[in-house]
Amino acid sequence: MGRRLTPKIRLARLSSVLDGARSMLIIVQNTPDPDAIAAAAALRELANELHGIACSVGHTGAVWRAENLALLRYLGLKTRDLDDLDLGRFDRLAMVDAQPGAGNVNFDPEIRLDVVIDHHPIRPQTRSARFHDIRSRYGATSTMLYEYLEAAKLEVPVPVATAMVYGIRSDTQDLGRESTRADLEAFLDLYPSANARALGRIVQAPLPRAYFSKLRIALDQARVYGNRIVSYLGRLDSPEMVAEAADLLLRAEDVDWTMCLAVIDGWLHLSLRTTDRDRNAGHIARNLGGRRGFGGGHQVLAAAQIPLPAGNNGDRQIRKLVRDLTKRFLKATGNPNERGKPLCT
Ligand SMILES: [Mn+2]
């Protein structure tokens, strides 16, 4: 799509694709984060209000993170397991905050989508969608959905506004990371419609004891290589702590890069973070993902998934893969021969 599209034109094009449908499946990334959840809730609102479309939200990978579960509960949003759904039952298929063929979404990229709205760099399969709106400069997909709701002159219900405020906040680390003027404008405009107390309860959701055990592993395993930290968390049920640990460790003094890794369901998941805006974490993640895996992301935050060799998932093989990836990460970000020291003493 061209660059000079106005929100009104985008809305008209989206509407022409939605027109006449009665049902739509909105697909989000595996183990969706707040921005994905909020963007799905916003698209559901738009499709329902403008076209009377009944929407379901589907993904694979269970949500474990307490904040995200609290957000889903607050929205009254019951998401469906993609593997249990008959896609042919839906008049339209949409994907938000992700793209077909990306590593973070288990969806056959050969299936043609009607709508793709996302803020990650565009992927080739996305171009075959009937309507796509990809704006990689934007900090959050929620910001893009805000522009559609605004153009449609829809009043955003309090729970949806609250979710969108949270989505923008969490994807941009309170508007400090990868955010644009559009993100700030959306945030400021939605904030008065949001329920600040409900948001407070979501952000401060009670954490299960298992959370602290995983956090402890992330800290115990963290090794400092000059201005870089690497931590391998072992086997986990979901990739959420991998991303969270990478964010937390980046706050260490004099640290410019973090890489956290864990094995989840036969795949090695990896999260990359940097404070260095002149570098591109997305490129490095893509290289680390290699030919067998997936990788990509933004300038300062990125992720990759690498399949473990079949039937060969002994801890020794995994450790070797982690060591190899660590070496490549160190080479891509500075001195490859730096000796690692434990972060915590
Ligand atoms: Mn996002």
Tab-separated table of C-alpha atoms and ligand atoms in Angstrom:
chain	number	residue	atom	x	y	z
A	1	MET	CA	0.000	0.000	0.000
A	2	GLY	CA	1.280	3.523	-0.754
A	3	ARG	CA	2.665	5.820	1.855
A	4	ARG	CA	0.282	8.695	1.609
A	5	LEU	CA	-2.837	6.861	2.569
A	6	THR	CA	-4.991	8.714	5.043
A	7	PRO	CA	-6.744	6.904	7.891
A	8	LYS	CA	-10.034	7.470	6.055
A	9	ILE	CA	-8.853	5.809	2.863
A	10	ARG	CA	-7.410	2.899	4.827
A	11	LEU	CA	-10.696	2.478	6.673
A	12	ALA	CA	-12.646	2.544	3.406
A	13	ARG	CA	-10.397	-0.162	1.916
A	14	LEU	CA	-10.632	-2.302	5.024
A	15	SER	CA	-14.395	-1.848	5.101
A	16	SER	CA	-14.759	-2.944	1.498
A	17	VAL	CA	-13.013	-6.215	2.396
A	18	LEU	CA	-15.118	-6.740	5.531
A	19	ASP	CA	-18.381	-5.812	3.860
A	20	GLY	CA	-20.914	-8.627	3.559
A	21	ALA	CA	-19.206	-10.924	6.080
A	22	ARG	CA	-20.999	-12.276	9.120
A	23	SER	CA	-18.118	-13.959	10.873
A	24	MET	CA	-14.380	-13.369	11.127
A	25	LEU	CA	-11.488	-15.102	12.808
A	26	ILE	CA	-8.820	-12.745	14.130
A	27	ILE	CA	-5.494	-14.565	14.420
A	28	VAL	CA	-2.788	-13.319	16.756
A	29	GLN	CA	0.748	-14.510	17.503
A	30	ASN	CA	1.387	-17.607	19.610
A	31	THR	CA	1.108	-16.725	23.308
A	32	PRO	CA	-0.178	-13.213	22.509
A	33	ASP	CA	1.178	-10.151	24.309
A	34	PRO	CA	-0.875	-7.099	25.423
A	35	ASP	CA	-0.508	-5.294	22.086
A	36	ALA	CA	-1.743	-8.352	20.168
A	37	ILE	CA	-4.663	-8.842	22.555
A	38	ALA	CA	-5.614	-5.149	22.418
A	39	ALA	CA	-5.328	-4.967	18.624
A	40	ALA	CA	-7.567	-8.038	18.293
A	41	ALA	CA	-10.128	-6.528	20.680
A	42	ALA	CA	-10.038	-3.264	18.703
A	43	LEU	CA	-10.485	-4.953	15.319
A	44	ARG	CA	-13.326	-7.022	16.770
A	45	GLU	CA	-14.981	-3.805	17.963
A	46	LEU	CA	-14.588	-2.153	14.579
A	47	ALA	CA	-15.853	-5.152	12.580
A	48	ASN	CA	-18.745	-5.671	14.944
A	49	GLU	CA	-19.854	-2.041	15.137
A	50	LEU	CA	-19.431	-1.146	11.458
A	51	HIS	CA	-20.419	-4.414	9.808
A	52	GLY	CA	-22.198	-6.489	12.448
A	53	ILE	CA	-19.507	-9.181	12.113
A	54	ALA	CA	-19.189	-11.714	14.935
A	55	CYS	CA	-15.484	-12.190	15.646
A	56	SER	CA	-13.480	-14.937	17.309
A	57	VAL	CA	-9.848	-14.557	18.338
A	58	GLY	CA	-7.527	-17.514	17.800
A	59	HIS	CA	-3.910	-18.413	18.473
A	60	THR	CA	-1.718	-21.326	19.454
A	61	GLY	CA	0.437	-21.480	22.576
A	62	ALA	CA	-1.153	-21.029	25.982
A	63	VAL	CA	-0.933	-17.701	27.797
A	64	TRP	CA	0.771	-18.071	31.207
A	65	ARG	CA	1.821	-14.558	32.053
A	66	ALA	CA	-0.311	-13.191	34.906
A	67	GLU	CA	-0.722	-9.691	33.401
A	68	ASN	CA	-1.892	-11.065	30.054
A	69	LEU	CA	-4.347	-13.462	31.690
A	70	ALA	CA	-5.699	-10.555	33.751
A	71	LEU	CA	-6.098	-8.485	30.568
A	72	LEU	CA	-8.015	-11.280	28.801
A	73	ARG	CA	-10.253	-11.710	31.850
A	74	TYR	CA	-10.913	-7.969	32.071
A	75	LEU	CA	-11.839	-7.842	28.356
A	76	GLY	CA	-14.033	-10.922	28.719
A	77	LEU	CA	-12.100	-12.250	25.723
A	78	LYS	CA	-12.055	-16.034	25.416
A	79	THR	CA	-9.476	-16.843	22.796
A	80	ARG	CA	-9.665	-20.101	20.840
A	81	ASP	CA	-6.951	-22.630	20.071
A	82	LEU	CA	-6.208	-22.282	16.342
A	83	ASP	CA	-5.668	-26.031	16.038
A	84	ASP	CA	-9.268	-26.705	17.147
A	85	LEU	CA	-10.846	-24.332	14.634
A	86	ASP	CA	-12.255	-25.054	11.206
A	87	LEU	CA	-11.008	-22.021	9.250
A	88	GLY	CA	-13.572	-22.641	6.505
A	89	ARG	CA	-16.318	-21.812	8.952
A	90	PHE	CA	-15.338	-18.136	8.950
A	91	ASP	CA	-16.303	-15.662	6.235
A	92	ARG	CA	-13.081	-13.695	6.778
A	93	LEU	CA	-9.629	-14.388	8.194
A	94	ALA	CA	-7.601	-11.562	9.722
A	95	MET	CA	-4.223	-11.404	11.402
A	96	VAL	CA	-3.083	-8.593	13.690
A	97	ASP	CA	0.294	-7.818	15.306
A	98	ALA	CA	1.833	-10.685	13.307
A	99	GLN	CA	2.207	-11.791	9.680
A	100	PRO	CA	1.806	-15.063	7.794
A	101	GLY	CA	5.093	-16.943	7.560
A	102	ALA	CA	6.560	-15.312	10.675
A	103	GLY	CA	8.112	-17.573	13.295
A	104	ASN	CA	5.805	-16.421	16.071
A	105	VAL	CA	2.603	-17.602	14.441
A	106	ASN	CA	1.693	-21.233	13.692
A	107	PHE	CA	-0.376	-20.632	10.611
A	108	ASP	CA	-0.047	-22.078	7.119
A	109	PRO	CA	1.230	-19.087	5.078
A	110	GLU	CA	-0.314	-20.621	1.946
A	111	ILE	CA	-3.788	-19.833	3.285
A	112	ARG	CA	-4.856	-16.467	1.915
A	113	LEU	CA	-5.799	-13.937	4.575
A	114	ASP	CA	-8.345	-11.193	4.036
A	115	VAL	CA	-6.783	-8.673	6.429
A	116	VAL	CA	-3.285	-8.236	7.891
A	117	ILE	CA	-2.545	-5.265	10.166
A	118	ASP	CA	0.874	-5.218	11.817
A	119	HIS	CA	3.858	-3.113	12.814
A	120	HIS	CA	6.674	-5.586	12.091
A	121	PRO	CA	8.719	-5.415	8.865
A	122	ILE	CA	6.673	-6.683	5.936
A	123	ARG	CA	6.955	-10.368	4.950
A	124	PRO	CA	6.458	-11.593	1.374
A	125	GLN	CA	3.365	-13.716	2.170
A	126	THR	CA	1.595	-10.640	3.573
A	127	ARG	CA	1.338	-9.119	0.112
A	128	SER	CA	-1.118	-11.808	-0.967
A	129	ALA	CA	-3.687	-10.705	1.638
A	130	ARG	CA	-6.713	-8.897	0.215
A	131	PHE	CA	-5.987	-5.976	2.518
A	132	HIS	CA	-2.735	-5.334	4.326
A	133	ASP	CA	-1.534	-2.394	6.355
A	134	ILE	CA	2.043	-2.776	7.575
A	135	ARG	CA	3.740	0.141	9.292
A	136	SER	CA	7.019	-0.995	10.802
A	137	ARG	CA	7.863	2.420	12.222
A	138	TYR	CA	4.901	2.255	14.561
A	139	GLY	CA	5.538	1.193	18.138
A	140	ALA	CA	2.332	-0.797	18.481
A	141	THR	CA	-0.398	-2.359	16.350
A	142	SER	CA	-2.854	-0.864	18.853
A	143	THR	CA	-1.843	2.576	17.557
A	144	MET	CA	-2.781	1.545	14.027
A	145	LEU	CA	-6.139	0.187	15.181
A	146	TYR	CA	-6.727	3.424	17.077
A	147	GLU	CA	-6.493	5.302	13.780
A	148	TYR	CA	-9.157	3.067	12.238
A	149	LEU	CA	-11.524	3.506	15.194
A	150	GLU	CA	-10.899	7.238	15.104
A	151	ALA	CA	-11.545	7.451	11.351
A	152	ALA	CA	-14.762	5.462	11.870
A	153	LYS	CA	-15.755	7.954	14.604
A	154	LEU	CA	-16.471	5.065	16.929
A	155	GLU	CA	-16.542	5.599	20.629
A	156	VAL	CA	-14.049	3.141	22.056
A	157	PRO	CA	-15.540	1.142	24.952
A	158	VAL	CA	-13.657	1.526	28.234
A	159	PRO	CA	-12.239	-2.038	28.341
A	160	VAL	CA	-10.974	-1.796	24.747
A	161	ALA	CA	-9.444	1.654	25.378
A	162	THR	CA	-7.815	0.300	28.545
A	163	ALA	CA	-6.362	-2.658	26.653
A	164	MET	CA	-5.056	-0.402	23.862
A	165	VAL	CA	-3.374	1.939	26.343
A	166	TYR	CA	-1.718	-1.112	27.896
A	167	GLY	CA	-0.767	-2.491	24.474
A	168	ILE	CA	0.938	0.767	23.485
A	169	ARG	CA	2.621	1.107	26.886
A	170	SER	CA	3.987	-2.404	26.935
A	171	ASP	CA	5.198	-2.580	23.316
A	172	THR	CA	6.991	0.763	23.652
A	173	GLN	CA	8.096	0.432	27.284
A	174	ASP	CA	6.005	3.424	28.293
A	175	LEU	CA	6.603	5.208	24.978
A	176	GLY	CA	10.375	5.175	25.483
A	177	ARG	CA	11.269	2.505	22.934
A	178	GLU	CA	10.516	2.361	19.182
A	179	SER	CA	7.665	4.790	19.530
A	180	THR	CA	6.535	7.500	17.143
A	181	ARG	CA	4.413	10.575	17.454
A	182	ALA	CA	1.438	8.485	16.354
A	183	ASP	CA	1.887	6.172	19.363
A	184	LEU	CA	1.975	9.134	21.733
A	185	GLU	CA	-1.108	10.686	20.128
A	186	ALA	CA	-3.053	7.427	20.319
A	187	PHE	CA	-1.984	6.939	23.921
A	188	LEU	CA	-2.994	10.465	24.970
A	189	ASP	CA	-6.309	10.279	23.168
A	190	LEU	CA	-7.245	6.845	24.529
A	191	TYR	CA	-6.050	7.447	28.083
A	192	PRO	CA	-9.088	9.486	29.257
A	193	SER	CA	-11.370	6.653	28.069
A	194	ALA	CA	-9.312	3.999	29.861
A	195	ASN	CA	-9.989	2.690	33.348
A	196	ALA	CA	-6.769	3.548	35.172
A	197	ARG	CA	-7.661	1.505	38.247
A	198	ALA	CA	-8.466	-1.573	36.184
A	199	LEU	CA	-5.200	-1.094	34.298
A	200	GLY	CA	-3.363	-0.828	37.609
A	201	ARG	CA	-4.826	-4.139	38.709
A	202	ILE	CA	-3.841	-5.786	35.412
A	203	VAL	CA	-0.259	-4.501	35.501
A	204	GLN	CA	0.088	-5.516	39.159
A	205	ALA	CA	-1.621	-8.902	38.736
A	206	PRO	CA	-0.595	-11.385	41.445
A	207	LEU	CA	2.340	-13.469	40.240
A	208	PRO	CA	2.451	-17.238	40.777
A	209	ARG	CA	5.428	-18.592	42.749
A	210	ALA	CA	6.642	-20.302	39.559
A	211	TYR	CA	7.283	-16.831	38.140
A	212	PHE	CA	9.898	-16.134	40.786
A	213	SER	CA	11.558	-19.516	40.257
A	214	LYS	CA	11.951	-18.763	36.549
A	215	LEU	CA	13.188	-15.255	37.267
A	216	ARG	CA	15.736	-16.690	39.683
A	217	ILE	CA	17.032	-19.056	36.993
A	218	ALA	CA	17.313	-16.144	34.540
A	219	LEU	CA	19.382	-14.167	37.061
A	220	ASP	CA	21.494	-17.127	38.224
A	221	GLN	CA	22.344	-18.083	34.653
A	222	ALA	CA	23.047	-14.540	33.441
A	223	ARG	CA	26.652	-14.086	32.287
A	224	VAL	CA	28.201	-10.726	31.520
A	225	TYR	CA	30.460	-10.410	28.471
A	226	GLY	CA	31.636	-6.796	28.666
A	227	ASN	CA	28.574	-4.745	27.702
A	228	ARG	CA	26.496	-7.854	26.882
A	229	ILE	CA	24.517	-10.320	28.967
A	230	VAL	CA	23.473	-13.827	27.930
A	231	SER	CA	21.188	-16.063	29.978
A	232	TYR	CA	19.951	-19.569	29.165
A	233	LEU	CA	16.821	-20.395	31.179
A	234	GLY	CA	16.575	-24.118	30.402
A	235	ARG	CA	13.188	-25.657	29.607
A	236	LEU	CA	10.048	-23.521	29.953
A	237	ASP	CA	6.329	-23.819	29.139
A	238	SER	CA	6.043	-20.482	27.330
A	239	PRO	CA	8.417	-17.874	25.876
A	240	GLU	CA	7.083	-15.044	28.038
A	241	MET	CA	9.871	-15.137	30.654
A	242	VAL	CA	12.518	-15.212	27.921
A	243	ALA	CA	11.341	-11.810	26.686
A	244	GLU	CA	10.781	-10.444	30.162
A	245	ALA	CA	14.262	-11.471	31.353
A	246	ALA	CA	15.845	-9.918	28.260
A	247	ASP	CA	14.082	-6.628	29.086
A	248	LEU	CA	15.028	-6.734	32.764
A	249	LEU	CA	18.688	-7.629	32.194
A	250	LEU	CA	19.032	-4.773	29.686
A	251	ARG	CA	18.547	-2.452	32.651
A	252	ALA	CA	21.883	-3.568	34.141
A	253	GLU	CA	24.428	-0.759	34.304
A	254	ASP	CA	26.819	-0.526	31.337
A	255	VAL	CA	24.947	-3.215	29.417
A	256	ASP	CA	23.928	-2.500	25.795
A	257	TRP	CA	22.816	-5.948	24.622
A	258	THR	CA	20.984	-8.898	26.114
A	259	MET	CA	20.155	-12.322	24.740
A	260	CYS	CA	17.974	-14.764	26.673
A	261	LEU	CA	17.236	-18.309	25.539
A	262	ALA	CA	15.014	-21.207	26.586
A	263	VAL	CA	13.763	-24.494	25.181
A	264	ILE	CA	9.988	-24.581	24.684
A	265	ASP	CA	8.183	-27.464	23.008
A	266	GLY	CA	11.083	-28.689	20.897
A	267	TRP	CA	12.238	-25.236	19.856
A	268	LEU	CA	14.984	-23.011	21.160
A	269	HIS	CA	13.498	-19.549	21.697
A	270	LEU	CA	15.709	-16.511	21.833
A	271	SER	CA	14.999	-12.873	22.714
A	272	LEU	CA	17.393	-10.081	21.821
A	273	ARG	CA	17.427	-6.548	23.206
A	274	THR	CA	19.696	-3.565	22.709
A	275	THR	CA	19.922	0.057	23.766
A	276	ASP	CA	22.018	0.795	20.656
A	277	ARG	CA	19.734	2.484	18.158
A	278	ASP	CA	22.434	2.398	15.466
A	279	ARG	CA	22.330	-1.382	15.338
A	280	ASN	CA	19.579	-3.696	14.168
A	281	ALA	CA	18.608	-6.479	16.557
A	282	GLY	CA	16.092	-7.750	13.967
A	283	HIS	CA	18.904	-8.514	11.451
A	284	ILE	CA	20.980	-10.298	14.065
A	285	ALA	CA	17.960	-12.343	15.200
A	286	ARG	CA	17.252	-13.317	11.592
A	287	ASN	CA	20.845	-14.506	11.159
A	288	LEU	CA	20.756	-16.431	14.440
A	289	GLY	CA	17.464	-18.045	13.421
A	290	GLY	CA	19.269	-19.398	10.373
A	291	ARG	CA	17.789	-21.410	7.553
A	292	ARG	CA	16.012	-23.953	9.733
A	293	GLY	CA	14.514	-21.455	12.139
A	294	PHE	CA	12.841	-18.064	12.112
A	295	GLY	CA	14.086	-14.730	13.339
A	296	GLY	CA	13.312	-11.070	13.075
A	297	GLY	CA	11.936	-8.068	14.841
A	298	HIS	CA	12.600	-4.412	15.369
A	299	GLN	CA	15.749	-2.340	15.686
A	300	VAL	CA	16.081	-2.699	19.453
A	301	LEU	CA	14.037	-5.821	20.192
A	302	ALA	CA	13.892	-9.067	18.289
A	303	ALA	CA	13.386	-12.789	18.645
A	304	ALA	CA	14.252	-16.055	16.945
A	305	GLN	CA	13.149	-19.669	17.123
A	306	ILE	CA	15.336	-22.574	16.125
A	307	PRO	CA	13.979	-26.124	15.894
A	308	LEU	CA	15.901	-28.697	17.937
A	309	PRO	CA	17.196	-31.619	15.910
A	310	ALA	CA	14.558	-34.389	15.982
A	311	GLY	CA	15.133	-37.130	18.535
A	312	ASN	CA	18.323	-35.482	19.594
A	313	ASN	CA	17.131	-33.229	22.365
A	314	GLY	CA	19.526	-34.286	25.089
A	315	ASP	CA	20.712	-31.504	27.337
A	316	ARG	CA	24.255	-31.836	25.985
A	317	GLN	CA	23.147	-31.117	22.397
A	318	ILE	CA	21.047	-28.190	23.578
A	319	ARG	CA	23.946	-26.743	25.587
A	320	LYS	CA	26.144	-27.023	22.517
A	321	LEU	CA	23.550	-25.166	20.420
A	322	VAL	CA	23.286	-22.474	23.119
A	323	ARG	CA	27.100	-22.113	23.216
A	324	ASP	CA	27.212	-21.833	19.431
A	325	LEU	CA	24.468	-19.183	19.359
A	326	THR	CA	26.178	-17.285	22.178
A	327	LYS	CA	29.415	-17.231	20.177
A	328	ARG	CA	27.603	-15.943	17.094
A	329	PHE	CA	25.742	-13.344	19.146
A	330	LEU	CA	29.005	-12.111	20.712
A	331	LYS	CA	30.628	-11.927	17.288
A	332	ALA	CA	27.709	-9.946	15.863
A	333	THR	CA	27.728	-7.445	18.731
A	334	GLY	CA	31.451	-6.891	19.441
A	335	ASN	CA	34.401	-8.850	20.784
A	336	PRO	CA	33.677	-12.574	20.262
A	337	ASN	CA	36.431	-13.655	22.655
A	338	GLU	CA	35.258	-11.770	25.742
A	339	ARG	CA	35.216	-14.053	28.823
A	340	GLY	CA	31.845	-14.360	30.538
A	341	LYS	CA	31.418	-13.651	34.253
A	342	PRO	CA	28.354	-14.371	36.371
A	343	LEU	CA	26.063	-11.318	36.731
A	344	CYS	CA	25.163	-12.188	40.323
A	345	THR	CA	27.817	-13.011	42.849
B	1	MN	MN	3.050	-5.356	18.817
